Each structure stands twice: as C-alpha cells, then as structure tokens.
Amino acid sequence: MHQFPTFLKSIRLYLTSGDLRSAHHLFEQIPEPDIRTWTLLISAYSQHGFPRESLKLYAAFRSKSTSPDNILLLSVAKACARLCDVIKARGLHGDVIRFGFANDVSVGNALIDMYAKCNSVDGARQVFGTMVVKDVVSWTSMASCYVSSGLLQQGLGILREMLLYGVRPNLMTVSSILPACSDLKSISLGREIHGFVMRHGMEGNVFVSSALVDMYANCSCLKQAHLVFENMSERDVVSWNVILSAFFSNKEFEKGLGLFYAMRDKGVKLDQASWNAILAGCLQNGRSDLMLEMIGHMQDLGFKPNRITITSILSACTSLENIRLGKQIHGYTFRHLFIEDLQATTGLVWMYAKCGDLELSQRVFSMMPRKDTVAWNTMIMAASMHGKGEEALFLFHQMLNSGDKANSATFVSVLSGCSHSKLVDQGLLIFNSMSSVYSVEPDSDHYSCMVDVFSRAGRLKEAYELIRQMPVESTAAAWGALLGACRVYKNVELGKVAAKRLFEIEPENPGNYVLLFNVFVAAKLWEEASVTRKLMRDRGITKKPGCSWIEANNRIYTFVAGDKTNKHTSEICRFLDDMGEKMRLAGYVPNTDFVLQDVDEDEKLELLCNHSEKLAVAFGIMNLNGASVIRVFKNLRICGDCHNSIKFMAKIVGVHIVVRDCLRFHHFKDGHCSCGDFW
C-alpha cells in the first residue's frame, strides 16, 4: 500500500498528458484502488470524449459494492449527459437516492443538467421538485432545460418563480432565458431583462450581449440589435455571426454583406457558422449567384461544407435549377457520409425533382436509410408536379403503412397529384377522409386542390359548387383552376364568373386576363376576346415577357420572347424553319390564336416562332452532344402552340424533352405530353 501515492501521482501525470491508455493500464495494477482513483479515471474518460468508457468503469466500481461519494456521482452525471443516455441517467438517479445524496445541491444540479442533455424534461422536473435547497444554478438549470426542450413559457415561468423566491439571476440565467424571449418574440420581457442586465453590470459579458442582439433581431428591432452590438466592449466571432444573421433575416442584405466584408477587414477569425450565415443570407435574398461565388471563397480558405452548408447549397441549386452543381454536391454528400443526414438527402430528392430529373429523385429517395414525414411529402410532391398521380397515391399509402403520419402538406401534395392525373374518385376519397380519418382539417389550399381535381376532369359545375360551399374564403388558386378548365372545356359563362372574381382578388395579375382571353378565343368569341385585350390595355396591365433557360455545354443560356439581340437567334431561326417544314409534313398546324398582339397573320406566325420556350428547345436540340434528354425552364405558363410544336419536335428528333413552366413539368416523348394536353 506504500506504493499507492506513487501510482496515483503517475496516473495523474498520464492523464494530464492525455495518455488514457497508460493511465488505465497503471490503474489496473492497483490491487484496491480508492474512490479518488476511480473518480480520477472516470472523469478523465468523460472529459476526453469517451463517456461510454466512463460508465463502464462506474459499473465496475459498483460491482465491488463500494459506495460512491458526491464527487464521483458528479463525474458520472457528466458522462451520462455527454452520452445522452436516459436509461443510464435514471440508473444514476437511483444511486443518488440510494446512497443518500438526494439533498446534495451540487449533485441535484448535475442531475437536472444531465436529464436536460438527455431530453428528459420529466426527469429534470422530478429532481428539481424534490430538492429541499435550490441555488441559482438549480433554477437556471431547470429554466435552461425547459427552453432547450421548446417549452418556452414554462422556462419563463421558472424565471418568475425564481424571482419570487428572492434568487437573483446570474449571467447563465440571463443567457439561458433570452432565447425564449427571442423565439416567442416577447419584446416587452426582453426589454425588462435588458434593463436587469444594465442595472447589474452584465452588459460586458459577450454571451449575454450576443443573446440580446439575437432577441432584438428576432423581434424585428434591428436598430436596437445593432446598437447593443456596437456598444459591446468585447466581441467574439459568435457575436459577429449573430448580428450578421440578424441583418439577413430582416431583409437588410446589403448591410449584412457589408458587415461580412468588415469582419474580414477587421481580422475576425471566420468560422463555419460565419460562412453558413453569409450563404443563408444570399439564399434568403435571392442571390444564389453570389452564394455560389462565396462557396468558392470558403473552400479556398480551407473550410469544408458541413451539413448546414450542404442544405443551403442544395437550396441554391434548386432555385437556380442547376442540376450539374447539384450532382457535384450529391457526390460530396456521399463521399463524406452526409447521405445518412435526413435533411441533406431530402434536399437532394427535391433538387433533382425541381431540376427536372424525377428518376434521380426517386433513386435518392429509395436509398434513404430512414424517412420522415417531410421526406415522404417531398417525394409525393415531386411525383405530383411531374404528372405521376398514380405514383403519388402509391407513395401516400406507403407512407401511411410505414407508420409516418400525414400532415397538412401531405394532403396538398397527394391532391395535386390527383388533379394532374385526373384521379377524381381517389382525390375525393382522400379529401373527404382528411378530417374523419387523419384529424387534419382541410384549409384553403386543400379546397383549391380539390377544385383543381374536379376542373381538370371537366366536372366544372362540381368545382364551382365546391368553391361556393368552401367554409374558408376562396383563393385565387381555386378560381384560377376553374378558369383554366373553362379554357380547355370551352365553358364561357363559368369562365366569366371565375375571371370576374379573379380580377377582384388580384387585379394586377396579367395571367388572369390572358386566360380569359384564351377562353373567348377557344370559343371563337373574337369580339369578347378583343374587349379583354382592351381591358388589359386600359388598366395598364401588360403580359410579362416569356423567358426560358436551358443548360448546355456547362452554361446557362436564356431566351426572351422576340429577342433579336441573342447571338444564336439567326441560327435558331434557320433550324426552326427546317424543323417547321418537317412538322407540317407530320401534320402540325400553327395556332395563331395564342398571339395577343393585333397584327396580321404572317406577323403572328413569326411571333409564334420567337416564343422563348420554342427558342430554348431548338437550341437544346442543336446542342444535344449525345444527350437523350433536354430540360427547359420557363417563367410563365407554356403557350398552347409551343406545347403542340414541342410534341412534334420530340417525335421527329427522337428525344425526351422536359419543360417546366410556372405550373408543372411537361414530359414530351413520342409525340405525347405527360399532362394529357391539360395544364
């Protein structure tokens, strides 16, 4: 036993240098280690990121029927907290009671923190409720547990109770409770806490000040948030990141961008959160182009994208329809094992779907190791917008069979699929079962989808009656679905009713006037069509110019209707002239009814040839380079004549042409379109 102090000293030396293996080896040579040695080794394993080993040692300690002391119990509580193992946590809690430490304030505080880390509010509440003596750490730990678990009002309630008991909040209390004010947007309480901070000289603490900045920013008090930031005596990268995110989330993009450059100029050591903040800011403010540029700078400085970065980049790829970069990100996620991350893989599913490649979207989805409701909803919506209604229904039933619960977004997705594929009976069955079977009350979006289901199937009276009987206020989406159906099914009277309501709801939307014009044109009511065109002119409403874009040769090419300045225009026109002859021989007849301008027939034919989607498709065919699929994206609804033309082009050239307009994806193949000529 005379060697024991030497053993203990050597173990401490090994642990100080981080050599846990040697320390453990030496520990095993001690015949009967005392509680100090057990505590030393258990604590070291936990601190060095090996909590599981700590708990194994504690189990070995308990097997010797030795009683722990409060110091050892504190070390084990920290290990349970790091491991987030609620079963082990409950076992330790039992030991605390069994060995008479239930009234030890330090141990009680450690147990509350442990249960909070294990996401067990009930466990923390039980410990807190049985503590005879509570100090400021006890109250703070319980408040923090509530806030981190999303029980914000309960967290604020603990603060009020704490003050009633005369316990003064400390820096940790304030830092813990301010996020609750931030998330609840409780500016009045936030200001009270700010006053408390000023009265008690806490404003110099960087964590408190950063929390105040975040609170004011979330409450849309950006000026106050900036003032707190400017008055901070000390700033770390976290406080810079907080104000940076505050500018972006409050639509002050230029100020946020300026602040980011100021951070670099002042030598602030940027971290991954800084880059994620600027990337998210670019994305939130529609600057996907700058976002991709920033990603390059980030990588040049040695920062690798993490899960948050991946999600932001995928969102940018989706908004830009940049499938090439999306595929690179897919490869990166696979190489760095982010493929296990649910948010990243769901982002990949949506990116491929929005970029026009449903097959790759399906492939990623089928390989996902687990799926949640958001993932299922994403895949259902992907199938729906690509006109795969039967598949959307199949996915819906698969989702229910997997045990995941359908929510409001699920029903919007599946009903959209039913509308695009004219699955009326199936759609009606699902719509009628929402409330009774799935406890989801239909809202205006669901009613609009159901109106669309009836409308596309030609059941216009039922669609109109559903709008009239809606328990919620009818929306532009519902009336727009009805008006679009009136164009296809040539129901002029209902078309007038729908258009009149739309002109009241959104009088500045040119699409509604164009749709009504087309209703009259389809019915050969030229005078009414002319009146509609005059109404647009009198109200100063102009049809937005059609714009289409396509990726070819690793570049994005954009085409605007009637644009003669494009350097590819003359070449494309020659191609379309040649293609037009082949199309006419195959039975194509141009439909000049889709030209709104009051010009002669020859000019109308020329205008049709210059529609943006036709130019983009032609350019894609000219630059196939062995590809079998062309993907074109358009800002407006595809023109009826262009829709017909592209069907002929796809058949003549023998390629699969995908066009995404403002409503859905059209898949043209072998002279047919996936929409069944209804869009």
Coordinates of N, CA and C in Angstrom, one line a residue, residues 163-283:
L163 N -37.6 34.6 -9.1 CA -37.5 36.0 -8.6 C -38.4 36.1 -7.4
L164 N -39.6 35.4 -7.4 CA -40.5 35.4 -6.2 C -39.8 34.9 -5.0
Y165 N -38.9 33.9 -5.2 CA -38.2 33.3 -4.1 C -36.9 34.1 -3.7
G166 N -36.8 35.2 -4.3 CA -35.7 36.1 -4.0 C -34.3 35.6 -4.5
V167 N -34.3 34.7 -5.4 CA -33.0 34.3 -6.0 C -32.6 35.2 -7.2
R168 N -31.5 35.8 -7.2 CA -31.1 36.8 -8.2 C -30.5 36.0 -9.4
P169 N -31.0 36.2 -10.6 CA -30.5 35.6 -11.8 C -29.0 36.0 -12.0
N170 N -28.2 35.0 -12.5 CA -26.8 35.3 -12.8 C -26.6 35.4 -14.4
L171 N -25.4 35.5 -14.8 CA -25.1 35.6 -16.3 C -25.7 34.4 -17.0
M172 N -25.5 33.2 -16.5 CA -26.0 32.0 -17.1 C -27.5 32.0 -17.2
T173 N -28.2 32.5 -16.2 CA -29.7 32.5 -16.2 C -30.1 33.4 -17.3
V174 N -29.6 34.6 -17.4 CA -29.9 35.5 -18.5 C -29.7 35.0 -19.9
S175 N -28.5 34.4 -20.0 CA -28.1 33.8 -21.3 C -29.0 32.6 -21.7
S176 N -29.5 31.9 -20.7 CA -30.4 30.8 -20.9 C -31.8 31.2 -21.3
I177 N -32.3 32.3 -20.7 CA -33.7 32.7 -20.8 C -34.0 33.6 -22.0
L178 N -33.0 34.3 -22.4 CA -33.2 35.3 -23.5 C -33.6 34.6 -24.8
P179 N -33.1 33.4 -25.1 CA -33.5 32.7 -26.3 C -35.0 32.4 -26.3
A180 N -35.6 32.2 -25.1 CA -37.1 32.0 -25.0 C -37.8 33.3 -25.5
C181 N -37.3 34.5 -25.0 CA -37.9 35.8 -25.4 C -37.8 35.9 -26.9
S182 N -36.6 35.5 -27.4 CA -36.3 35.6 -28.8 C -37.3 34.8 -29.7
D183 N -37.5 33.5 -29.3 CA -38.4 32.6 -30.1 C -39.8 33.0 -29.9
L184 N -40.2 33.5 -28.7 CA -41.6 33.9 -28.5 C -41.9 35.3 -29.0
K185 N -40.8 36.0 -29.5 CA -40.9 37.4 -29.9 C -41.5 38.3 -28.8
S186 N -41.1 38.0 -27.6 CA -41.6 38.7 -26.4 C -40.7 39.9 -26.1
I187 N -40.9 41.0 -26.9 CA -40.1 42.1 -26.8 C -40.2 42.8 -25.4
S188 N -41.4 42.8 -24.8 CA -41.5 43.5 -23.5 C -40.7 42.9 -22.5
L189 N -40.8 41.5 -22.4 CA -40.0 40.8 -21.4 C -38.5 40.9 -21.7
G190 N -38.2 40.9 -23.0 CA -36.8 41.0 -23.4 C -36.2 42.3 -23.0
R191 N -37.0 43.4 -23.1 CA -36.5 44.7 -22.6 C -36.4 44.8 -21.1
E192 N -37.3 44.1 -20.4 CA -37.1 44.0 -18.9 C -35.8 43.4 -18.6
I193 N -35.5 42.3 -19.3 CA -34.3 41.6 -19.0 C -33.1 42.4 -19.3
H194 N -33.2 43.2 -20.4 CA -32.1 44.1 -20.8 C -31.9 45.1 -19.7
G195 N -33.0 45.6 -19.2 CA -32.8 46.6 -18.1 C -32.1 46.0 -16.9
F196 N -32.5 44.7 -16.5 CA -31.9 44.0 -15.4 C -30.4 43.8 -15.7
V197 N -30.0 43.5 -17.0 CA -28.6 43.3 -17.4 C -27.8 44.6 -17.1
M198 N -28.4 45.8 -17.5 CA -27.8 47.1 -17.4 C -27.6 47.4 -15.9
R199 N -28.7 47.2 -15.1 CA -28.6 47.6 -13.7 C -27.6 46.8 -12.9
H200 N -27.3 45.5 -13.3 CA -26.4 44.7 -12.6 C -25.1 44.5 -13.3
G201 N -24.8 45.4 -14.3 CA -23.5 45.4 -14.9 C -23.1 44.1 -15.6
M202 N -24.1 43.5 -16.3 CA -23.8 42.3 -17.0 C -23.6 42.5 -18.5
E203 N -23.7 43.8 -19.0 CA -23.6 44.0 -20.4 C -22.3 43.7 -21.0
G204 N -21.3 43.7 -20.1 CA -19.9 43.4 -20.6 C -19.7 41.9 -21.0
N205 N -20.6 41.0 -20.6 CA -20.5 39.6 -20.9 C -20.9 39.4 -22.4
V206 N -20.0 38.7 -23.1 CA -20.2 38.6 -24.6 C -21.4 37.7 -24.8
F207 N -21.6 36.6 -24.0 CA -22.8 35.7 -24.2 C -24.1 36.4 -24.0
V208 N -24.2 37.2 -22.9 CA -25.4 38.0 -22.6 C -25.7 39.0 -23.8
S209 N -24.7 39.7 -24.2 CA -24.9 40.7 -25.2 C -25.3 40.1 -26.5
S210 N -24.6 38.9 -26.9 CA -25.0 38.2 -28.1 C -26.4 37.8 -28.1
A211 N -26.9 37.3 -26.9 CA -28.3 36.8 -26.7 C -29.2 38.0 -26.9
L212 N -28.8 39.2 -26.4 CA -29.7 40.4 -26.5 C -29.8 40.8 -28.0
V213 N -28.7 40.7 -28.7 CA -28.7 41.1 -30.1 C -29.7 40.1 -30.9
D214 N -29.6 38.9 -30.6 CA -30.4 37.9 -31.2 C -31.9 38.1 -30.9
M215 N -32.2 38.4 -29.6 CA -33.5 38.7 -29.1 C -34.1 39.9 -29.9
Y216 N -33.4 41.0 -29.9 CA -33.9 42.2 -30.6 C -34.1 41.9 -32.1
A217 N -33.2 41.2 -32.7 CA -33.3 40.9 -34.2 C -34.5 40.0 -34.4
N218 N -34.8 39.0 -33.6 CA -35.9 38.1 -33.8 C -37.2 38.9 -33.6
C219 N -37.2 39.9 -32.8 CA -38.4 40.8 -32.5 C -38.5 41.9 -33.5
S220 N -37.7 41.8 -34.6 CA -37.7 42.9 -35.7 C -37.3 44.2 -35.2
C221 N -36.5 44.3 -34.1 CA -35.9 45.6 -33.6 C -34.4 45.6 -34.0
L222 N -34.2 45.7 -35.3 CA -32.9 45.6 -35.8 C -32.0 46.8 -35.4
K223 N -32.6 48.0 -35.3 CA -31.8 49.1 -34.8 C -31.3 48.9 -33.4
Q224 N -32.2 48.4 -32.5 CA -31.7 48.1 -31.2 C -30.7 47.0 -31.1
A225 N -30.9 46.0 -32.0 CA -29.9 44.9 -32.0 C -28.5 45.4 -32.4
H226 N -28.5 46.3 -33.4 CA -27.2 46.9 -33.9 C -26.6 47.8 -32.8
L227 N -27.5 48.5 -32.1 CA -27.0 49.4 -31.0 C -26.3 48.6 -29.9
V228 N -26.9 47.5 -29.5 CA -26.3 46.6 -28.5 C -25.0 46.1 -29.0
F229 N -25.0 45.6 -30.2 CA -23.7 45.1 -30.8 C -22.6 46.2 -30.8
E230 N -23.0 47.4 -31.3 CA -22.0 48.4 -31.3 C -21.4 48.8 -30.0
N231 N -22.2 48.6 -28.9 CA -21.8 49.0 -27.6 C -21.1 47.9 -26.8
M232 N -20.9 46.7 -27.5 CA -20.2 45.6 -26.8 C -18.8 45.9 -26.6
S233 N -18.3 45.8 -25.4 CA -16.9 46.1 -25.1 C -16.0 44.9 -25.7
E234 N -16.6 43.8 -25.8 CA -15.8 42.6 -26.3 C -16.7 41.9 -27.3
R235 N -16.1 41.5 -28.4 CA -16.9 40.8 -29.4 C -16.1 39.5 -29.8
D236 N -16.8 38.4 -29.9 CA -16.1 37.2 -30.4 C -16.8 36.9 -31.8
V237 N -16.4 35.8 -32.4 CA -16.9 35.5 -33.7 C -18.4 35.2 -33.6
V238 N -18.8 34.6 -32.5 CA -20.3 34.3 -32.3 C -21.1 35.5 -32.3
S239 N -20.7 36.6 -31.6 CA -21.5 37.8 -31.6 C -21.5 38.5 -33.0
W240 N -20.4 38.4 -33.8 CA -20.4 38.9 -35.1 C -21.4 38.1 -36.0
N241 N -21.4 36.8 -35.8 CA -22.3 35.9 -36.6 C -23.8 36.2 -36.2
V242 N -24.0 36.5 -35.0 CA -25.4 36.8 -34.6 C -25.9 38.1 -35.3
I243 N -25.2 39.1 -35.3 CA -25.6 40.4 -35.9 C -25.7 40.2 -37.4
L244 N -24.7 39.4 -38.0 CA -24.7 39.1 -39.4 C -26.0 38.4 -39.8
S245 N -26.4 37.4 -39.1 CA -27.7 36.7 -39.4 C -28.9 37.6 -39.1
A246 N -28.8 38.5 -38.2 CA -29.9 39.4 -37.9 C -30.1 40.3 -39.1
F247 N -29.1 40.9 -39.7 CA -29.3 41.7 -40.9 C -30.0 40.9 -42.0
F248 N -29.5 39.7 -42.3 CA -30.0 38.9 -43.4 C -31.5 38.5 -43.1
S249 N -31.8 38.1 -41.9 CA -33.1 37.6 -41.6 C -34.1 38.8 -41.6
N250 N -33.6 40.0 -41.5 CA -34.5 41.2 -41.5 C -34.4 41.9 -42.8
K251 N -34.0 41.2 -43.9 CA -34.0 41.7 -45.3 C -33.1 42.9 -45.5
E252 N -32.1 43.0 -44.6 CA -31.1 44.1 -44.8 C -29.8 43.5 -45.4
F253 N -30.0 43.0 -46.7 CA -28.9 42.2 -47.3 C -27.6 43.0 -47.5
E254 N -27.7 44.2 -48.0 CA -26.5 45.0 -48.3 C -25.8 45.3 -47.1
K255 N -26.5 45.6 -46.0 CA -25.8 45.9 -44.7 C -25.1 44.6 -44.2
G256 N -25.8 43.5 -44.3 CA -25.2 42.2 -43.9 C -24.0 41.9 -44.7
L257 N -24.1 42.1 -46.0 CA -22.9 41.8 -46.8 C -21.7 42.7 -46.5
G258 N -22.1 44.0 -46.2 CA -21.0 45.0 -45.8 C -20.4 44.6 -44.5
L259 N -21.2 44.1 -43.6 CA -20.7 43.6 -42.3 C -19.8 42.4 -42.4
F260 N -20.2 41.5 -43.3 CA -19.3 40.3 -43.6 C -17.9 40.7 -44.1
Y261 N -17.9 41.7 -45.0 CA -16.6 42.2 -45.5 C -15.9 42.9 -44.4
A262 N -16.6 43.6 -43.5 CA -15.9 44.3 -42.4 C -15.3 43.3 -41.4
M263 N -16.0 42.1 -41.2 CA -15.4 41.1 -40.4 C -14.1 40.6 -40.9
R264 N -14.0 40.5 -42.2 CA -12.7 40.0 -42.8 C -11.7 41.1 -42.7
D265 N -12.1 42.4 -43.0 CA -11.1 43.5 -42.9 C -10.6 43.7 -41.5
K266 N -11.4 43.4 -40.5 CA -11.0 43.6 -39.1 C -10.2 42.5 -38.5
G267 N -10.0 41.4 -39.3 CA -9.3 40.3 -38.9 C -10.0 39.3 -38.0
V268 N -11.4 39.4 -38.0 CA -12.2 38.5 -37.2 C -12.0 37.1 -37.8
K269 N -11.7 36.1 -37.0 CA -11.4 34.8 -37.5 C -12.7 34.1 -37.8
L270 N -13.0 34.0 -39.1 CA -14.3 33.5 -39.5 C -14.3 32.0 -39.2
D271 N -15.5 31.5 -38.8 CA -15.7 30.1 -38.6 C -16.7 29.5 -39.5
Q272 N -17.0 28.2 -39.4 CA -18.0 27.6 -40.3 C -19.4 28.3 -40.2
A273 N -19.7 28.7 -39.0 CA -21.0 29.4 -38.8 C -21.1 30.8 -39.6
S274 N -19.9 31.4 -39.7 CA -19.9 32.7 -40.4 C -20.2 32.5 -41.9
W275 N -19.6 31.4 -42.4 CA -19.8 31.1 -43.8 C -21.2 30.7 -44.1
N276 N -21.7 29.9 -43.1 CA -23.1 29.4 -43.3 C -24.1 30.6 -43.2
A277 N -23.8 31.6 -42.4 CA -24.6 32.8 -42.3 C -24.7 33.5 -43.6
I278 N -23.5 33.8 -44.2 CA -23.5 34.5 -45.4 C -24.1 33.8 -46.6
L279 N -23.9 32.4 -46.6 CA -24.6 31.6 -47.6 C -26.1 31.6 -47.5
A280 N -26.6 31.5 -46.2 CA -28.0 31.5 -46.0 C -28.6 32.9 -46.3
G281 N -27.8 34.0 -46.0 CA -28.2 35.3 -46.4 C -28.4 35.5 -47.8
C282 N -27.4 35.0 -48.6 CA -27.5 35.1 -50.1 C -28.8 34.4 -50.6
L283 N -29.0 33.2 -50.0 CA -30.1 32.4 -50.4 C -31.5 33.0 -50.1

